[in-house]
Coordinates of C-alpha atoms in Angstrom, one line a residue:
X58 CA 29.3 194.8 26.3
X59 CA 30.2 198.6 24.6
X60 CA 31.2 198.4 21.0
X61 CA 34.3 200.9 19.7
X62 CA 34.0 201.3 16.0
X63 CA 37.1 203.7 13.9
X64 CA 34.5 205.6 12.5
X65 CA 34.5 208.9 13.2
X66 CA 31.5 210.3 12.1
X67 CA 28.9 207.8 14.4
X68 CA 28.1 208.5 17.4
X69 CA 28.6 205.4 19.0
X70 CA 30.7 205.9 21.8
X71 CA 35.1 206.2 21.2
X72 CA 37.9 206.3 23.0
X73 CA 39.9 209.0 21.6
X74 CA 43.4 209.4 21.9
X75 CA 45.3 212.5 20.8
X76 CA 49.7 213.4 20.7
X77 CA 52.4 215.3 19.7
X78 CA 55.8 215.9 20.7
X79 CA 56.7 217.2 24.6
X80 CA 59.0 219.4 22.3
X81 CA 57.9 222.1 19.8
X82 CA 59.6 222.0 16.7
X83 CA 59.2 224.6 14.0
X84 CA 60.5 222.5 11.5
X85 CA 58.1 220.2 12.5
X86 CA 53.9 219.6 12.1
X87 CA 53.2 220.3 15.2
X88 CA 49.2 218.9 15.1
X89 CA 48.0 216.4 17.3
X90 CA 47.9 212.9 16.0
X91 CA 44.8 211.5 16.3
X92 CA 44.0 207.4 17.2
X93 CA 40.5 206.3 17.7
X94 CA 41.3 203.3 20.4
X95 CA 39.1 200.5 21.0
X96 CA 38.0 199.2 24.7
X97 CA 40.0 196.4 24.9
X98 CA 42.2 194.8 27.2
X99 CA 45.3 196.0 26.8
X100 CA 43.1 200.4 27.3
X101 CA 41.8 198.4 30.5
X102 CA 44.9 197.2 32.0
X103 CA 46.3 201.3 31.3
X104 CA 43.4 203.1 32.8
X105 CA 43.0 200.2 35.8
X106 CA 46.8 200.8 36.1
X107 CA 47.0 204.5 36.0
X108 CA 43.6 204.3 38.7
X109 CA 45.5 202.4 41.1
X110 CA 48.8 204.3 41.8
X111 CA 47.4 207.9 41.9
X112 CA 48.2 210.2 44.8
X113 CA 45.8 210.9 47.3
X114 CA 42.1 210.6 47.6
X115 CA 39.9 212.5 44.9
X116 CA 39.6 216.0 44.6
X117 CA 36.6 217.6 43.6
X118 CA 36.7 219.2 40.2
X119 CA 35.5 222.5 41.5
X120 CA 38.0 222.9 43.9
X121 CA 41.0 222.7 41.3
X122 CA 42.2 225.8 40.4
X123 CA 44.8 226.3 37.7
X124 CA 47.2 229.1 37.3
X125 CA 45.4 229.6 33.1
X126 CA 42.1 229.5 34.0
X127 CA 41.0 228.3 30.6
X128 CA 42.5 225.2 31.6
X129 CA 39.0 224.2 32.5
X130 CA 37.4 226.0 30.4
X131 CA 38.7 224.0 27.2
X132 CA 37.8 220.5 29.4
X133 CA 34.1 221.5 29.9
X134 CA 34.4 221.9 26.0
X135 CA 36.0 219.1 25.6
X136 CA 33.3 217.3 28.3
X137 CA 30.7 218.8 26.0
X138 CA 31.3 218.8 22.7
X139 CA 32.9 214.4 23.2
X140 CA 32.8 212.1 20.9
X141 CA 33.5 215.4 18.0
X142 CA 35.7 217.8 20.1
X143 CA 37.1 220.6 18.5
X144 CA 40.1 220.4 17.6
X145 CA 41.2 224.3 19.1
X146 CA 40.7 222.8 22.4
X147 CA 42.4 220.0 22.2
X148 CA 45.7 221.9 20.4
X149 CA 45.7 224.6 23.0
X150 CA 44.9 221.9 26.3
X151 CA 48.3 219.6 24.9
X152 CA 50.3 223.2 24.2
X153 CA 49.8 224.8 27.7
X154 CA 50.1 221.2 29.2
X155 CA 53.6 221.1 27.2
X156 CA 54.8 224.3 28.3
X157 CA 54.1 223.6 31.4
X158 CA 56.8 220.8 32.0
X159 CA 60.3 221.3 33.1
X160 CA 63.2 222.1 30.0
X161 CA 64.5 218.0 30.8
X162 CA 60.7 216.8 29.9
X163 CA 60.1 218.6 27.1
X164 CA 62.5 216.4 24.6
X165 CA 61.2 215.4 21.2
X166 CA 61.1 211.7 21.8
X167 CA 58.3 212.2 25.1
X168 CA 55.2 213.0 23.9
X169 CA 51.9 214.8 25.8
X170 CA 48.8 212.9 25.1
X171 CA 44.6 214.0 25.9
X172 CA 42.6 210.0 25.7
X173 CA 38.8 210.8 26.6
X174 CA 36.3 208.7 26.8
X175 CA 32.3 209.8 27.9
X176 CA 32.9 210.0 31.1
X177 CA 36.6 210.4 31.2
X178 CA 39.3 212.9 30.2
X179 CA 43.3 211.9 30.7
X180 CA 46.1 214.4 29.8
X181 CA 49.7 213.5 30.3
X182 CA 53.0 212.8 30.0
X183 CA 54.9 210.3 28.5
X184 CA 58.4 208.7 27.2
X185 CA 57.1 206.7 24.4
X186 CA 55.8 207.6 20.7
X187 CA 54.5 204.3 19.3
X188 CA 52.6 202.3 22.0
X189 CA 50.9 205.4 23.9
X190 CA 49.7 202.6 25.8
X191 CA 52.7 201.9 28.0
X192 CA 51.9 203.0 31.4
X193 CA 55.6 202.1 32.8
X194 CA 56.6 204.7 30.3
X195 CA 53.9 207.2 31.8
X196 CA 56.2 210.2 34.1
X197 CA 52.9 211.5 35.1
X198 CA 49.3 211.9 34.2
X199 CA 45.8 214.4 35.8
X200 CA 42.2 213.0 35.4
X201 CA 39.2 213.9 35.4
X202 CA 36.8 211.8 35.7
X203 CA 32.3 211.7 36.1
X204 CA 31.3 209.4 39.4
X205 CA 27.8 209.3 40.2
X206 CA 27.7 213.0 38.5
X207 CA 30.4 213.9 40.6
X208 CA 33.4 216.1 38.5
X209 CA 36.4 214.8 40.6
X210 CA 39.7 215.1 39.9
X211 CA 43.2 212.3 40.4
X212 CA 47.0 212.7 39.6
X213 CA 49.4 210.4 39.0
X214 CA 53.4 210.6 38.9
X215 CA 56.2 208.2 38.4
X216 CA 58.2 209.3 41.3
X217 CA 54.7 209.0 43.4
X218 CA 55.8 213.4 44.2
X219 CA 54.2 216.0 42.5
X220 CA 56.8 217.8 40.1
X221 CA 57.1 221.3 40.6
X222 CA 55.6 222.2 36.9
X223 CA 53.1 219.4 37.3
X224 CA 51.2 220.8 40.4
X225 CA 51.3 224.7 38.7
X226 CA 49.6 223.5 36.1
X227 CA 47.1 222.2 38.1
X228 CA 47.0 225.3 40.8
X229 CA 47.0 221.9 43.5
X230 CA 47.0 223.9 47.5
X231 CA 48.6 222.6 50.3
X232 CA 45.3 221.2 51.7
X233 CA 45.8 218.9 48.3
X234 CA 48.8 217.3 48.9
X235 CA 49.4 214.3 51.0
X236 CA 52.9 214.7 52.8
X237 CA 54.9 211.3 51.2
X238 CA 54.0 213.4 47.3
X239 CA 55.7 216.7 47.9
X240 CA 58.9 217.8 46.7
X241 CA 60.7 220.3 45.8
X242 CA 60.3 222.7 49.2
X243 CA 62.7 225.7 49.7
X244 CA 62.9 227.6 53.3
X245 CA 63.8 230.8 52.7
X246 CA 66.1 231.8 55.5
X247 CA 67.2 234.3 58.0
X248 CA 70.8 233.5 59.9
X249 CA 72.3 236.4 62.5
X250 CA 75.0 237.0 60.5
X251 CA 74.7 236.8 57.4
X252 CA 73.1 239.9 55.7
X253 CA 71.4 238.0 52.9
X254 CA 68.3 235.6 52.8
X255 CA 69.6 232.1 52.5
X256 CA 67.1 229.9 50.3
X257 CA 68.1 225.9 50.9
X258 CA 66.3 223.3 49.0
X259 CA 64.6 220.2 50.6
X260 CA 63.4 217.1 50.0
X261 CA 59.9 216.1 52.3
X262 CA 62.4 213.1 54.6
X263 CA 65.1 215.7 55.0
X264 CA 62.6 218.3 56.6
X265 CA 60.8 215.4 58.8
X266 CA 64.7 214.5 59.7
X267 CA 65.6 218.0 60.7
X268 CA 61.9 218.4 62.7
X269 CA 61.8 215.0 65.1
X270 CA 66.0 215.8 65.9
X271 CA 64.7 219.5 66.8
X272 CA 66.5 221.2 64.3
X273 CA 63.6 222.6 63.0
X274 CA 61.7 223.8 66.1
X275 CA 57.9 225.2 65.9
X276 CA 58.4 228.9 66.0
X277 CA 60.3 228.8 63.2
X278 CA 64.0 228.4 64.1
X279 CA 66.4 226.4 61.8
X280 CA 69.6 225.1 63.8
X281 CA 72.6 224.8 60.7
X282 CA 75.7 223.8 61.7
X283 CA 76.7 226.1 64.5
X284 CA 74.8 228.9 63.0
X285 CA 71.5 229.4 63.9
X286 CA 68.2 231.3 62.3
X287 CA 64.7 231.8 61.4
X288 CA 62.4 230.6 58.4
X289 CA 60.3 233.6 57.4
X290 CA 58.6 231.9 54.5
X291 CA 58.4 228.5 52.5
X292 CA 58.0 227.5 48.6
X293 CA 56.1 224.9 47.7
X294 CA 55.6 224.5 43.9
X295 CA 55.8 228.3 43.3
X296 CA 53.7 229.4 46.1
X297 CA 55.3 231.4 49.8
X298 CA 53.3 229.6 52.3
X299 CA 54.4 230.9 56.4
X300 CA 56.1 229.0 58.3
X301 CA 53.5 228.0 60.4
X302 CA 50.9 226.8 57.6
X303 CA 53.3 224.7 56.2
X304 CA 54.3 223.2 59.7
X305 CA 50.3 222.7 60.5
X306 CA 50.3 220.8 57.1
X307 CA 53.1 218.8 58.1
X308 CA 52.1 218.0 61.9
X309 CA 48.8 216.7 60.5
X310 CA 49.7 215.3 57.6
X311 CA 52.0 213.5 59.5
X312 CA 50.6 212.7 62.6
X313 CA 47.1 212.1 61.0
X314 CA 45.2 214.1 62.8
X315 CA 43.5 215.9 59.9
X316 CA 39.7 213.8 60.1
X317 CA 40.1 214.5 63.8
X318 CA 40.2 218.3 63.3
X319 CA 38.0 218.4 60.1
X320 CA 35.3 217.0 62.2
X321 CA 35.9 219.1 65.5
X322 CA 35.3 221.9 63.0
X323 CA 31.8 220.5 61.7
X324 CA 31.0 220.6 65.7
X325 CA 32.3 223.5 66.2
X326 CA 31.3 226.2 64.1
X327 CA 34.5 229.3 63.0
X328 CA 32.2 231.8 62.5
X329 CA 31.0 233.8 65.2
X330 CA 26.8 233.9 65.8
X331 CA 24.7 235.1 68.1
X332 CA 24.3 231.7 69.8
X333 CA 28.4 231.3 70.6
X334 CA 27.7 234.5 73.1
X335 CA 24.0 232.9 74.5
X336 CA 24.7 228.9 74.9
X337 CA 25.9 229.4 78.0
X338 CA 22.4 229.7 79.4
X339 CA 22.1 225.6 78.0
X340 CA 23.8 222.4 78.8
X341 CA 26.1 221.8 75.7
X342 CA 25.4 219.7 73.3
X343 CA 28.5 217.5 73.1
X344 CA 30.2 215.3 75.6
X345 CA 33.6 213.2 75.2
X346 CA 35.9 210.5 77.5
X347 CA 39.1 209.2 76.4
X348 CA 37.8 207.6 73.4
X349 CA 34.6 208.6 72.2
X350 CA 32.5 211.9 71.4
X351 CA 28.7 211.5 71.7
X352 CA 25.4 213.4 71.5
X353 CA 23.7 214.8 74.7
X354 CA 24.8 211.8 76.5
X355 CA 27.3 208.7 76.5
X356 CA 25.8 205.5 75.5
X357 CA 26.8 203.4 72.8
X358 CA 24.3 204.7 70.4
X359 CA 25.0 208.2 71.1
X360 CA 28.4 207.6 69.7
X361 CA 29.2 209.3 66.8
X362 CA 33.2 210.0 66.6
X363 CA 35.9 207.9 67.5
X364 CA 39.1 209.7 68.9
X365 CA 41.7 206.4 68.0
X366 CA 44.9 207.7 67.4
X367 CA 48.2 205.2 67.6
X368 CA 50.7 208.7 69.7
X369 CA 48.5 210.9 71.2
X370 CA 45.4 211.6 73.4
X371 CA 43.3 213.5 72.3
X372 CA 40.9 216.6 73.7
X373 CA 38.1 218.4 72.1
X374 CA 36.9 220.1 74.6
X375 CA 36.1 223.7 74.5
X376 CA 33.2 225.8 75.6
X377 CA 32.8 227.6 71.9
X378 CA 29.3 227.1 70.4
X379 CA 27.6 224.4 70.8
X380 CA 30.1 223.1 73.5
X381 CA 32.1 219.6 74.0
X382 CA 33.0 218.4 77.6
X383 CA 35.1 216.2 79.0
X384 CA 33.6 213.5 80.9
X385 CA 35.2 212.9 84.5
X386 CA 36.2 209.4 83.9
X387 CA 38.8 211.6 81.1
X388 CA 39.2 214.5 83.5
X389 CA 40.6 212.0 85.9
X390 CA 43.1 210.6 83.3
X391 CA 45.0 214.0 82.8
X392 CA 44.5 215.1 86.5
X393 CA 46.6 211.8 86.8
X394 CA 49.1 212.4 84.1
X395 CA 49.4 215.9 85.6
X396 CA 50.3 214.9 89.7
X397 CA 51.3 211.2 88.9
X398 CA 53.7 209.4 87.1
X399 CA 51.2 208.3 84.4
X400 CA 52.5 209.6 81.2
X401 CA 50.2 211.1 78.7
X402 CA 50.5 212.7 75.2
X403 CA 48.4 214.7 74.8
X404 CA 46.5 216.5 71.9
X405 CA 43.5 219.3 71.1
X406 CA 43.0 218.7 67.7
X407 CA 41.6 222.4 67.1
X408 CA 45.1 224.4 68.4
X409 CA 48.0 224.8 66.3
X410 CA 49.9 221.5 67.1
X411 CA 53.4 220.9 67.7
X412 CA 55.8 218.2 67.4
X413 CA 57.8 219.3 70.8
X414 CA 55.6 219.7 73.6
X415 CA 55.1 221.2 76.8
X416 CA 55.7 219.4 79.6
X417 CA 53.0 220.4 82.7
X418 CA 54.2 217.1 85.0
X419 CA 53.9 214.0 83.2
X420 CA 51.6 215.2 80.7
X421 CA 52.5 216.1 77.6
X422 CA 50.4 218.9 75.4
X423 CA 51.5 219.4 71.7
X424 CA 49.6 222.1 71.0
X425 CA 51.7 225.1 70.1
X426 CA 51.0 227.5 73.4
X427 CA 53.6 230.3 73.7
X428 CA 54.8 230.9 77.1
X429 CA 57.2 232.3 79.1
X430 CA 60.6 230.6 79.9
X431 CA 60.2 231.3 83.4
X432 CA 56.8 229.5 83.0
X433 CA 58.2 226.2 83.1
X434 CA 60.7 226.6 86.1
X435 CA 58.2 227.6 88.0
X436 CA 55.6 224.8 87.2
X437 CA 58.6 222.3 88.0
X438 CA 59.3 223.6 90.9
X439 CA 55.8 223.2 92.4
X440 CA 55.1 220.0 91.1
X441 CA 57.9 218.6 93.1
X442 CA 56.8 221.1 95.8
X443 CA 53.4 219.0 96.1
X444 CA 55.2 215.8 95.4
X445 CA 56.9 216.0 98.9
X446 CA 54.4 217.6 101.2
X447 CA 51.7 215.3 103.3
X448 CA 49.2 213.6 101.2
X449 CA 46.6 216.2 103.2
X450 CA 48.9 219.6 102.5
X451 CA 48.1 218.5 98.6
X452 CA 44.9 219.5 97.4
X453 CA 45.4 223.0 98.2
X454 CA 48.3 223.0 96.3
X455 CA 47.3 221.0 93.1
X456 CA 44.3 223.9 92.8
X457 CA 47.0 226.9 92.7
X458 CA 48.8 224.7 90.9
X459 CA 45.4 224.7 88.2
X460 CA 44.8 228.5 88.3
X461 CA 48.5 229.0 87.8
X462 CA 48.4 227.5 84.6
X463 CA 45.5 228.8 83.6
X464 CA 46.6 232.3 84.2
X465 CA 49.3 231.3 82.0
X466 CA 48.7 229.5 79.2
X467 CA 46.5 232.1 77.4
X468 CA 45.3 229.5 75.2
X469 CA 41.3 229.2 75.5
X470 CA 40.2 225.8 74.4
X471 CA 43.4 224.1 76.8
X472 CA 42.0 227.0 79.9
X473 CA 38.4 225.3 79.4
X474 CA 40.2 221.8 80.1
X475 CA 42.1 223.0 83.0
X476 CA 39.0 225.0 84.4
X477 CA 37.0 221.4 84.4
X478 CA 39.9 219.6 86.3
X479 CA 39.6 222.7 89.1
X480 CA 35.2 222.3 89.4
X481 CA 35.0 218.7 89.0
X482 CA 37.9 217.2 90.9
X483 CA 40.2 220.6 92.9
X484 CA 36.8 221.9 94.4
X485 CA 35.1 218.8 95.2
X486 CA 38.1 217.6 96.9
X487 CA 38.6 221.3 98.8
X488 CA 34.3 221.0 99.2
X489 CA 35.3 217.8 100.9
X490 CA 38.4 218.8 103.6
X491 CA 36.4 221.8 104.6
X492 CA 33.5 220.2 106.3
X493 CA 35.7 219.0 108.1
X494 CA 36.1 220.7 111.8
X495 CA 39.7 221.2 111.4
X496 CA 43.2 221.9 108.9
X497 CA 46.4 220.0 109.0
X498 CA 48.8 222.7 109.8
X499 CA 49.8 223.8 106.0
X500 CA 53.7 225.5 105.7
X501 CA 53.0 226.9 102.6
X502 CA 49.4 228.5 103.8
X503 CA 48.6 230.9 105.6
X504 CA 44.8 230.7 107.7
X505 CA 42.8 233.7 108.7
X506 CA 39.9 233.7 110.9
X507 CA 36.1 235.4 109.0
X508 CA 37.2 238.3 111.2
X509 CA 39.7 239.7 108.6
X510 CA 36.8 239.8 106.1
X511 CA 35.8 243.0 105.7
X512 CA 32.1 243.2 103.7
X513 CA 33.2 246.1 101.7
X514 CA 35.5 245.6 99.4
X515 CA 38.3 248.2 98.7
X516 CA 38.8 247.5 102.8
X517 CA 39.4 243.9 102.3
X518 CA 41.3 244.6 99.4
X519 CA 43.7 246.5 101.5
X520 CA 43.9 243.5 104.1
X521 CA 44.8 241.0 101.8
X522 CA 47.5 243.0 100.0
X523 CA 48.7 243.9 104.1
X524 CA 48.4 240.0 104.3
X525 CA 50.1 239.2 100.5
X526 CA 53.3 241.2 101.9
X527 CA 53.5 239.2 105.0
X528 CA 53.7 236.9 102.6
X529 CA 57.1 237.5 100.8
X530 CA 60.0 237.7 102.1
X531 CA 63.1 238.5 100.0
X532 CA 61.2 238.7 96.9
X533 CA 60.7 235.3 97.5
X534 CA 57.0 233.8 97.6
X535 CA 56.9 232.0 101.5
X536 CA 52.8 231.6 101.3
X537 CA 50.8 230.5 98.0
X538 CA 47.3 230.9 99.0
X539 CA 45.9 232.8 102.3
X540 CA 42.1 231.1 103.3
X541 CA 39.9 233.8 105.2
X542 CA 37.3 231.5 107.2
X543 CA 39.7 229.1 109.1
X544 CA 41.8 229.7 112.4
X545 CA 45.6 229.8 113.4
X546 CA 45.1 226.8 114.9
X547 CA 43.4 225.3 111.9
X548 CA 39.6 224.9 112.7
X549 CA 37.4 225.7 110.1
X550 CA 34.6 229.1 110.6
X551 CA 33.6 229.9 107.3
X552 CA 32.0 233.2 107.4
X553 CA 28.0 233.7 107.2
X554 CA 27.1 236.8 105.5
X555 CA 29.4 237.5 102.9
X556 CA 27.8 238.2 99.4
X557 CA 30.3 236.5 96.5
X558 CA 29.7 238.3 93.9
X559 CA 31.9 241.1 95.5
X560 CA 34.6 239.2 95.1
X561 CA 35.8 240.5 91.4
X562 CA 35.8 243.5 93.2
X563 CA 37.4 242.5 95.6
X564 CA 40.4 240.5 93.5
X565 CA 40.3 243.7 91.0
X566 CA 40.9 246.0 93.9
X567 CA 43.8 244.2 95.3
X568 CA 45.6 244.3 92.0
X569 CA 45.9 247.4 91.6
X570 CA 47.4 247.9 95.0
X571 CA 49.9 245.4 94.6
X572 CA 51.2 246.9 91.3
X573 CA 51.3 250.2 92.7
X574 CA 53.6 248.6 95.5
X575 CA 55.7 247.5 92.7
X576 CA 55.4 243.4 94.3
X577 CA 55.4 241.0 91.0
X578 CA 52.5 238.9 92.0
X579 CA 48.8 239.3 91.1
X580 CA 46.0 237.4 93.5
X581 CA 42.9 235.0 92.0
X582 CA 40.3 235.2 94.2
X583 CA 37.5 232.4 94.8
X584 CA 35.1 231.6 96.9
X585 CA 33.9 227.6 98.4
X586 CA 30.7 227.1 99.5
X587 CA 30.4 225.0 102.5
X588 CA 27.5 223.6 104.7
X589 CA 28.7 226.6 107.8
X590 CA 29.6 229.5 105.2
X591 CA 31.6 230.5 102.7
X592 CA 35.5 230.2 102.7
X593 CA 37.4 232.5 100.8
X594 CA 40.6 231.5 99.4
X595 CA 42.9 233.5 97.5
X596 CA 45.9 232.8 95.1
X597 CA 49.0 234.8 95.5
X598 CA 50.2 234.3 92.0
X599 CA 54.2 235.1 91.0
X600 CA 56.0 235.8 87.8
X601 CA 58.8 234.9 89.5
X602 CA 59.3 232.1 92.3

């Protein structure tokens, strides 16, 4: 039990309270008033209530960067000189805190206070002049406490939102703020038919509603009545943020994705190392299924992270070192959401987030992905086409569809995911089909015998170009794939002697020839190995269907 006495010259631990008016008056004495307190029930209750109502989680004090660098120096001095702090440090800290308050908070009937106690410093603003330990009278407080040799910072605000002056005083950064605790958000907007930027102050709930109602979109457009504008920047507590910085913060905070993104970043280093270029020679270290991340193999003992979320199915898949690989069951779930009626809300935790999804079949991807408007129309058309044709003809078009996605998404991690769908699902399905003796006739696929395959890449490219041109009529694509190694009647006769290493060169030469002829298509060429030889598939990918 601590014994607190009121003798200043005694080194027994004391609770020291310094206070002065929140408004400077030239006609009045402005030195801090000092009170030595007992750690009685009143003080304990005061400290307990403050601790129970702080904003968010504790922040390491080393990460706090006040605009006035002297603030951390004064606090360090107070800790080192307790219980006999230098009066100048006390006075300077209280004066600087007082100056940070807005004009309505600077009133003579209010006080700014500094409480010191062995491992605790509290700097606060209260409307009381008599009972300075009345919790209900406190407007705001900054709390510095040492716990297990770690110095931590927390804060209190009466209205549960950071005030502008208080946030600026402590140098609070966006990553230290909870969405529910922010206010004073000012959007700088450029309207289409207005010469000057518009500054629009909004509260967090107002911005959230505008995003949910799609009056603010992930591309920074904003709808104000009949006017459409662009959000150039956002001012938060005196700091200018890009729209993307603020938008990502909003998504992470409101959808509670931060802990998953942080875990992803611990597994996948952002800094490029030599391993990033050499790891393909080794197997991926991590595996994910729908619910968990595993190390080395899928087993209960190897679980290292739980991917629980009430709205999204999370994916961590990446080929970046050391790699995170999706397991077949998880891939099947994603695959079925694209091509069947099963709905899936997917988000990649390592990519920029969006409140507006990209819809691919019944798969909704809540990441920011830049795509051409025609891409959406094309994917919808292809999905409808796949759904209406005979099941035996769907496999090749499903692989074609995934190829088209990868050519247009331009997102490394999502490309890795869709490539996994191809290598583990559609490629396997194609291999099974080509083991048959004959393929069914397919209206959207052209069959060419192995005799059309030329071992010279340039000559084979000319043949492919000729076949591609025949697949287009009046700028409309009639065939989506050409399969070499299939007779006209559908009999499968793979080539025996073709070198697959030539295919990349053939693809490059073919696309060069198509471009010279100003055809609005490109090709993607791949091989399928069978027991009898090699089948070569040429996908004709349009810019417009």
